[in-house]
mmCIF file of N, CA and C in Angstrom:
data_model
loop_
_atom_site.group_PDB
_atom_site.id
_atom_site.type_symbol
_atom_site.label_atom_id
_atom_site.label_comp_id
_atom_site.label_asym_id
_atom_site.label_seq_id
_atom_site.Cartn_x
_atom_site.Cartn_y
_atom_site.Cartn_z
ATOM 1 N N UNK U 3 1.066 -1.065 0.244
ATOM 2 C CA UNK U 3 0.122 0.280 0.329
ATOM 3 C C UNK U 3 0.847 1.313 -0.144
ATOM 4 N N UNK U 4 0.435 2.087 -0.702
ATOM 5 C CA UNK U 4 1.000 3.557 -1.024
ATOM 6 C C UNK U 4 0.431 4.479 0.129
ATOM 7 N N UNK U 5 1.743 4.927 1.289
ATOM 8 C CA UNK U 5 1.274 5.485 2.160
ATOM 9 C C UNK U 5 0.720 7.215 1.876
ATOM 10 N N UNK U 6 1.442 7.220 0.985
ATOM 11 C CA UNK U 6 1.052 8.880 0.637
ATOM 12 C C UNK U 6 -0.426 8.985 -0.240
ATOM 13 N N UNK U 7 -1.322 7.656 -0.374
ATOM 14 C CA UNK U 7 -2.376 7.548 -0.999
ATOM 15 C C UNK U 7 -3.189 8.082 0.630
ATOM 16 N N UNK U 8 -2.656 7.623 1.718
ATOM 17 C CA UNK U 8 -3.401 7.641 2.909
ATOM 18 C C UNK U 8 -3.249 8.488 3.718
ATOM 19 N N UNK U 9 -2.016 9.520 3.905
ATOM 20 C CA UNK U 9 -2.463 10.480 4.253
ATOM 21 C C UNK U 9 -1.295 11.134 3.232
ATOM 22 N N UNK U 10 -1.870 12.625 3.089
ATOM 23 C CA UNK U 10 -1.091 13.643 1.894
ATOM 24 C C UNK U 10 -0.493 14.403 3.051
ATOM 25 N N UNK U 11 0.682 14.667 2.740
ATOM 26 C CA UNK U 11 1.476 15.812 3.545
ATOM 27 C C UNK U 11 1.704 17.005 2.329
ATOM 28 N N UNK U 12 1.969 17.842 3.381
ATOM 29 C CA UNK U 12 1.872 19.378 2.784
ATOM 30 C C UNK U 12 2.754 20.338 3.485
ATOM 31 N N UNK U 13 4.180 20.743 2.907
ATOM 32 C CA UNK U 13 4.778 21.550 3.776
ATOM 33 C C UNK U 13 5.082 23.284 3.086
ATOM 34 N N UNK U 14 4.875 24.138 3.723
ATOM 35 C CA UNK U 14 5.001 25.426 3.259
ATOM 36 C C UNK U 14 6.270 25.770 4.413
ATOM 37 N N UNK U 15 6.642 26.822 3.808
ATOM 38 C CA UNK U 15 7.862 27.382 4.777
ATOM 39 C C UNK U 15 8.406 28.892 4.281
ATOM 40 N N UNK U 16 8.577 29.484 4.985
ATOM 41 C CA UNK U 16 8.714 30.804 4.652
ATOM 42 C C UNK U 16 9.602 31.438 5.567
ATOM 43 N N UNK U 17 10.127 32.597 5.492
ATOM 44 C CA UNK U 17 11.124 33.021 6.564
ATOM 45 C C UNK U 17 11.139 32.979 7.975
ATOM 46 N N UNK U 18 9.877 33.390 8.489
ATOM 47 C CA UNK U 18 9.775 33.121 9.469
ATOM 48 C C UNK U 18 8.742 32.058 10.219
ATOM 49 N N UNK U 19 8.167 30.996 9.419
ATOM 50 C CA UNK U 19 7.018 30.621 9.566
ATOM 51 C C UNK U 19 7.722 29.095 8.804
ATOM 52 N N UNK U 20 6.800 27.786 9.309
ATOM 53 C CA UNK U 20 7.103 26.422 8.431
ATOM 54 C C UNK U 20 5.651 26.126 9.145
ATOM 55 N N UNK U 21 5.382 25.431 8.449
ATOM 56 C CA UNK U 21 3.712 24.486 8.330
ATOM 57 C C UNK U 21 3.784 23.306 7.734
ATOM 58 N N UNK U 22 3.179 22.249 8.187
ATOM 59 C CA UNK U 22 2.920 20.746 7.741
ATOM 60 C C UNK U 22 1.532 20.469 7.800
ATOM 61 N N UNK U 23 0.565 20.300 6.640
ATOM 62 C CA UNK U 23 -0.731 19.621 6.798
ATOM 63 C C UNK U 23 -0.495 18.540 6.546
ATOM 64 N N UNK U 24 -1.018 17.411 7.204
ATOM 65 C CA UNK U 24 -1.312 16.215 6.796
ATOM 66 C C UNK U 24 -2.889 15.758 6.772
ATOM 67 N N UNK U 25 -3.145 15.080 5.744
ATOM 68 C CA UNK U 25 -4.902 15.543 5.357
ATOM 69 C C UNK U 25 -4.835 13.914 5.008
ATOM 70 N N UNK U 26 -5.852 13.344 5.588
ATOM 71 C CA UNK U 26 -6.612 12.222 5.609
ATOM 72 C C UNK U 26 -8.343 11.982 5.342
ATOM 73 N N UNK U 27 -8.344 10.642 4.899
ATOM 74 C CA UNK U 27 -9.903 10.422 4.672
ATOM 75 C C UNK U 27 -10.201 10.154 6.058
ATOM 76 N N UNK U 28 -11.297 10.710 6.690
ATOM 77 C CA UNK U 28 -11.998 10.225 8.094
ATOM 78 C C UNK U 28 -12.111 8.764 8.298
ATOM 79 N N UNK U 29 -10.677 8.387 9.305
ATOM 80 C CA UNK U 29 -10.694 7.376 9.905
ATOM 81 C C UNK U 29 -10.165 7.631 11.134
ATOM 82 N N UNK U 30 -10.484 7.401 12.452
ATOM 83 C CA UNK U 30 -9.900 7.263 13.889
ATOM 84 C C UNK U 30 -8.899 6.634 13.949
ATOM 85 N N UNK U 31 -8.457 5.608 13.203
ATOM 86 C CA UNK U 31 -7.201 5.061 13.420
ATOM 87 C C UNK U 31 -5.921 5.776 12.968
ATOM 88 N N UNK U 32 -6.085 6.609 11.782
ATOM 89 C CA UNK U 32 -5.188 7.048 11.144
ATOM 90 C C UNK U 32 -4.782 8.307 12.126
ATOM 91 N N UNK U 33 -6.018 9.103 12.580
ATOM 92 C CA UNK U 33 -5.812 10.422 13.317
ATOM 93 C C UNK U 33 -5.001 10.081 14.540
ATOM 94 N N UNK U 34 -5.387 8.836 15.118
ATOM 95 C CA UNK U 34 -4.516 8.697 16.414
ATOM 96 C C UNK U 34 -3.290 8.182 15.954
ATOM 97 N N UNK U 35 -3.022 7.599 14.903
ATOM 98 C CA UNK U 35 -1.600 7.224 14.449
ATOM 99 C C UNK U 35 -0.930 8.710 14.402
ATOM 100 N N UNK U 36 -1.377 9.517 14.016
ATOM 101 C CA UNK U 36 -0.820 10.685 13.413
ATOM 102 C C UNK U 36 -0.659 11.493 14.917
ATOM 103 N N UNK U 37 -1.572 11.312 15.808
ATOM 104 C CA UNK U 37 -1.433 12.264 17.169
ATOM 105 C C UNK U 37 -0.316 11.450 17.787
ATOM 106 N N UNK U 38 -0.224 10.198 17.743
ATOM 107 C CA UNK U 38 0.969 9.402 18.578
ATOM 108 C C UNK U 38 2.470 9.693 17.834
ATOM 109 N N UNK U 39 2.352 9.636 16.469
ATOM 110 C CA UNK U 39 3.447 10.224 16.311
ATOM 111 C C UNK U 39 4.085 11.451 16.493
ATOM 112 N N UNK U 40 3.223 12.509 16.455
ATOM 113 C CA UNK U 40 3.462 13.794 16.696
ATOM 114 C C UNK U 40 4.095 13.811 18.221
ATOM 115 N N UNK U 41 3.141 13.278 18.602
ATOM 116 C CA UNK U 41 3.927 13.135 20.685
ATOM 117 C C UNK U 41 5.153 12.871 20.606
ATOM 118 N N UNK U 42 5.244 11.811 19.845
ATOM 119 C CA UNK U 42 6.779 11.173 19.937
ATOM 120 C C UNK U 42 7.943 11.729 19.289
ATOM 121 N N UNK U 43 7.677 12.462 18.243
ATOM 122 C CA UNK U 43 9.040 13.551 18.011
ATOM 123 C C UNK U 43 8.571 14.451 18.755
ATOM 124 N N UNK U 44 7.788 15.077 18.956
ATOM 125 C CA UNK U 44 8.076 16.224 20.404
ATOM 126 C C UNK U 44 8.691 16.216 21.495
ATOM 127 N N UNK U 45 8.512 14.504 21.861
ATOM 128 C CA UNK U 45 9.296 13.976 22.759
ATOM 129 C C UNK U 45 10.635 13.945 22.489
ATOM 130 N N UNK U 46 11.056 13.681 21.152
ATOM 131 C CA UNK U 46 12.588 13.049 20.496
ATOM 132 C C UNK U 46 13.248 14.433 20.513
ATOM 133 N N UNK U 47 12.296 15.487 20.392
ATOM 134 C CA UNK U 47 13.116 16.734 19.420
ATOM 135 C C UNK U 47 13.312 17.639 20.532
ATOM 136 N N UNK U 48 12.606 17.675 21.461
ATOM 137 C CA UNK U 48 12.124 18.863 22.217
ATOM 138 C C UNK U 48 11.426 19.657 21.633
ATOM 139 N N UNK U 49 11.254 20.101 20.641
ATOM 140 C CA UNK U 49 10.371 20.842 20.017
ATOM 141 C C UNK U 49 8.674 20.844 20.200
ATOM 142 N N UNK U 50 8.362 22.459 20.582
ATOM 143 C CA UNK U 50 6.910 21.814 20.571
ATOM 144 C C UNK U 50 6.374 22.893 19.632
ATOM 145 N N UNK U 51 5.764 22.830 18.362
ATOM 146 C CA UNK U 51 5.052 23.151 17.496
ATOM 147 C C UNK U 51 3.817 23.334 17.923
ATOM 148 N N UNK U 52 2.711 24.370 17.243
ATOM 149 C CA UNK U 52 1.750 24.461 17.695
ATOM 150 C C UNK U 52 0.820 23.187 16.606
ATOM 151 N N UNK U 53 -0.042 22.721 16.932
ATOM 152 C CA UNK U 53 -0.852 21.578 16.398
ATOM 153 C C UNK U 53 -2.072 22.194 16.587
ATOM 154 N N UNK U 54 -3.055 21.885 15.180
ATOM 155 C CA UNK U 54 -4.172 22.573 14.983
ATOM 156 C C UNK U 54 -5.241 21.418 14.326
ATOM 157 N N UNK U 55 -6.324 20.603 15.046
ATOM 158 C CA UNK U 55 -7.190 20.005 13.985
ATOM 159 C C UNK U 55 -8.189 20.817 13.272
ATOM 160 N N UNK U 56 -8.120 20.543 12.139
ATOM 161 C CA UNK U 56 -8.743 21.178 11.219
ATOM 162 C C UNK U 56 -10.099 20.824 10.568
ATOM 163 N N UNK U 57 -10.598 19.552 11.753
ATOM 164 C CA UNK U 57 -11.463 19.218 11.102
ATOM 165 C C UNK U 57 -13.339 19.886 11.999
ATOM 166 N N UNK U 58 -13.960 19.923 11.794
ATOM 167 C CA UNK U 58 -14.959 20.342 13.183
ATOM 168 C C UNK U 58 -15.815 19.533 13.956
ATOM 169 N N UNK U 59 -16.004 18.553 12.821
ATOM 170 C CA UNK U 59 -16.808 17.672 14.267
ATOM 171 C C UNK U 59 -16.385 16.503 14.183
ATOM 172 N N UNK U 60 -15.031 16.316 13.404
ATOM 173 C CA UNK U 60 -14.298 14.700 13.442
ATOM 174 C C UNK U 60 -15.138 13.790 12.468
ATOM 175 N N UNK U 61 -16.136 14.313 11.710
ATOM 176 C CA UNK U 61 -17.391 13.594 10.544
ATOM 177 C C UNK U 61 -16.779 13.835 9.494
ATOM 178 N N UNK U 62 -16.309 15.194 9.033
ATOM 179 C CA UNK U 62 -15.997 15.152 7.888
ATOM 180 C C UNK U 62 -15.294 14.247 7.084
ATOM 181 N N UNK U 63 -15.557 14.304 5.383
ATOM 182 C CA UNK U 63 -14.758 12.881 4.990
ATOM 183 C C UNK U 63 -13.397 13.499 4.439
ATOM 184 N N UNK U 64 -12.853 14.564 4.417
ATOM 185 C CA UNK U 64 -11.595 14.923 4.369
ATOM 186 C C UNK U 64 -11.103 15.458 5.916
ATOM 187 N N UNK U 65 -10.263 14.809 6.520
ATOM 188 C CA UNK U 65 -9.558 15.910 8.061
ATOM 189 C C UNK U 65 -7.948 16.081 7.600
ATOM 190 N N UNK U 66 -7.838 16.711 8.500
ATOM 191 C CA UNK U 66 -6.199 17.079 8.567
ATOM 192 C C UNK U 66 -5.918 17.509 10.176
ATOM 193 N N UNK U 67 -4.625 17.743 9.811
ATOM 194 C CA UNK U 67 -3.874 17.962 11.331
ATOM 195 C C UNK U 67 -2.690 18.635 10.693
ATOM 196 N N UNK U 68 -2.720 19.805 11.701
ATOM 197 C CA UNK U 68 -1.581 20.850 10.793
ATOM 198 C C UNK U 68 -0.755 21.160 12.247
ATOM 199 N N UNK U 69 0.713 21.021 11.682
ATOM 200 C CA UNK U 69 1.823 21.283 12.653
ATOM 201 C C UNK U 69 2.239 22.831 12.221
ATOM 202 N N UNK U 70 2.609 23.697 12.910
ATOM 203 C CA UNK U 70 3.154 24.977 12.592
ATOM 204 C C UNK U 70 4.370 25.554 13.246
ATOM 205 N N UNK U 71 5.345 26.014 12.916
ATOM 206 C CA UNK U 71 6.404 26.728 13.640
ATOM 207 C C UNK U 71 6.780 27.810 13.223
ATOM 208 N N UNK U 72 6.760 28.703 14.553
ATOM 209 C CA UNK U 72 7.057 30.178 13.781
ATOM 210 C C UNK U 72 8.263 30.626 14.630
ATOM 211 N N UNK U 73 8.692 31.892 13.960
ATOM 212 C CA UNK U 73 9.626 32.735 14.505
ATOM 213 C C UNK U 73 11.187 31.952 14.511
ATOM 214 N N UNK U 74 11.601 31.826 15.345
ATOM 215 C CA UNK U 74 13.277 31.199 15.396
ATOM 216 C C UNK U 74 13.337 30.167 15.410
ATOM 217 N N UNK U 75 12.375 29.213 16.069
ATOM 218 C CA UNK U 75 12.418 27.814 16.288
ATOM 219 C C UNK U 75 11.940 27.234 14.705
ATOM 220 N N UNK U 76 11.258 27.933 13.659
ATOM 221 C CA UNK U 76 11.049 27.532 12.491
ATOM 222 C C UNK U 76 11.955 27.032 11.947
ATOM 223 N N UNK U 77 13.619 27.550 12.429
ATOM 224 C CA UNK U 77 14.617 27.022 11.643
ATOM 225 C C UNK U 77 14.853 25.264 12.079
ATOM 226 N N UNK U 78 14.426 24.944 13.226
ATOM 227 C CA UNK U 78 14.491 23.312 13.228
ATOM 228 C C UNK U 78 13.492 22.581 12.946
ATOM 229 N N UNK U 79 12.693 23.101 12.290
ATOM 230 C CA UNK U 79 11.357 22.369 11.856
ATOM 231 C C UNK U 79 11.483 21.546 10.571
ATOM 232 N N UNK U 80 12.727 21.812 10.211
ATOM 233 C CA UNK U 80 13.072 20.440 8.700
ATOM 234 C C UNK U 80 13.116 19.110 9.552
ATOM 235 N N UNK U 81 13.679 19.209 10.449
ATOM 236 C CA UNK U 81 14.486 18.007 11.480
ATOM 237 C C UNK U 81 12.923 17.148 11.635
ATOM 238 N N UNK U 82 12.275 17.990 12.387
ATOM 239 C CA UNK U 82 10.989 17.669 13.093
ATOM 240 C C UNK U 82 10.059 17.034 11.631
ATOM 241 N N UNK U 83 10.056 17.717 10.995
ATOM 242 C CA UNK U 83 9.135 17.275 9.745
ATOM 243 C C UNK U 83 9.529 15.661 9.370
ATOM 244 N N UNK U 84 10.781 15.704 8.907
ATOM 245 C CA UNK U 84 11.810 14.628 8.621
ATOM 246 C C UNK U 84 11.292 13.383 9.542
ATOM 247 N N UNK U 85 11.796 13.716 10.878
ATOM 248 C CA UNK U 85 11.068 12.646 11.415
ATOM 249 C C UNK U 85 9.683 12.209 11.647
ATOM 250 N N UNK U 86 9.001 13.187 11.604
ATOM 251 C CA UNK U 86 7.512 12.922 11.581
ATOM 252 C C UNK U 86 7.010 12.219 10.443
ATOM 253 N N UNK U 87 7.762 12.363 9.404
ATOM 254 C CA UNK U 87 7.118 11.432 7.852
ATOM 255 C C UNK U 87 8.038 10.048 8.084
ATOM 256 N N UNK U 88 8.932 10.142 8.727
ATOM 257 C CA UNK U 88 9.923 8.828 8.862
ATOM 258 C C UNK U 88 8.254 7.986 9.574
ATOM 259 N N UNK U 89 8.351 8.761 10.817
ATOM 260 C CA UNK U 89 7.400 7.842 12.026
ATOM 261 C C UNK U 89 6.316 7.118 11.100
ATOM 262 N N UNK U 90 5.349 8.351 10.030
ATOM 263 C CA UNK U 90 4.434 7.452 9.583
ATOM 264 C C UNK U 90 4.606 7.096 8.398
ATOM 265 N N UNK U 91 5.822 6.930 8.095
ATOM 266 C CA UNK U 91 5.945 5.965 6.790
ATOM 267 C C UNK U 91 5.825 6.605 5.555
ATOM 268 N N UNK U 92 5.775 7.897 5.315
ATOM 269 C CA UNK U 92 5.432 8.334 4.204
ATOM 270 C C UNK U 92 6.853 9.287 3.478
ATOM 271 N N UNK U 93 7.036 8.641 2.013
ATOM 272 C CA UNK U 93 8.416 8.993 1.911
ATOM 273 C C UNK U 93 8.201 10.328 1.086
ATOM 274 N N UNK U 94 7.335 10.896 0.893
ATOM 275 C CA UNK U 94 7.571 12.384 -0.135
ATOM 276 C C UNK U 94 6.122 13.185 0.048
ATOM 277 N N UNK U 95 6.208 14.676 0.450
ATOM 278 C CA UNK U 95 4.672 15.166 0.565
ATOM 279 C C UNK U 95 4.270 15.355 -1.154
ATOM 280 N N UNK U 96 2.854 15.733 -1.038
ATOM 281 C CA UNK U 96 2.500 16.107 -2.518
ATOM 282 C C UNK U 96 2.975 17.224 -2.996
ATOM 283 N N UNK U 97 3.422 18.195 -2.390
ATOM 284 C CA UNK U 97 4.136 19.014 -3.062
ATOM 285 C C UNK U 97 5.620 18.820 -3.339
ATOM 286 N N UNK U 98 6.115 17.607 -2.651
ATOM 287 C CA UNK U 98 7.455 17.215 -3.175
ATOM 288 C C UNK U 98 8.638 17.773 -2.678
ATOM 289 N N UNK U 99 8.738 18.740 -1.460
ATOM 290 C CA UNK U 99 9.685 19.182 -0.504
ATOM 291 C C UNK U 99 10.013 18.222 0.094
#
């Protein structure tokens, strides 16, 4: 199974900002896996990005979790994102960064 079809990762980086969205079809197991992976990578790196759940009722067909770094911390976001993608077994982002 191609994991990139199950969880679509997008990364956006600017001068003082970096963010990653993880979009998936409504599936509580995938949501739990993403949340567990984020917690694990936070613990490994000591970084504490802001995390947002972009779904309203957890009933929408497409849901997403957004991880965001800002200010000086965003300089270390690349390592966090790489570890998170590895933990989730995603080998590339939809926008191929």
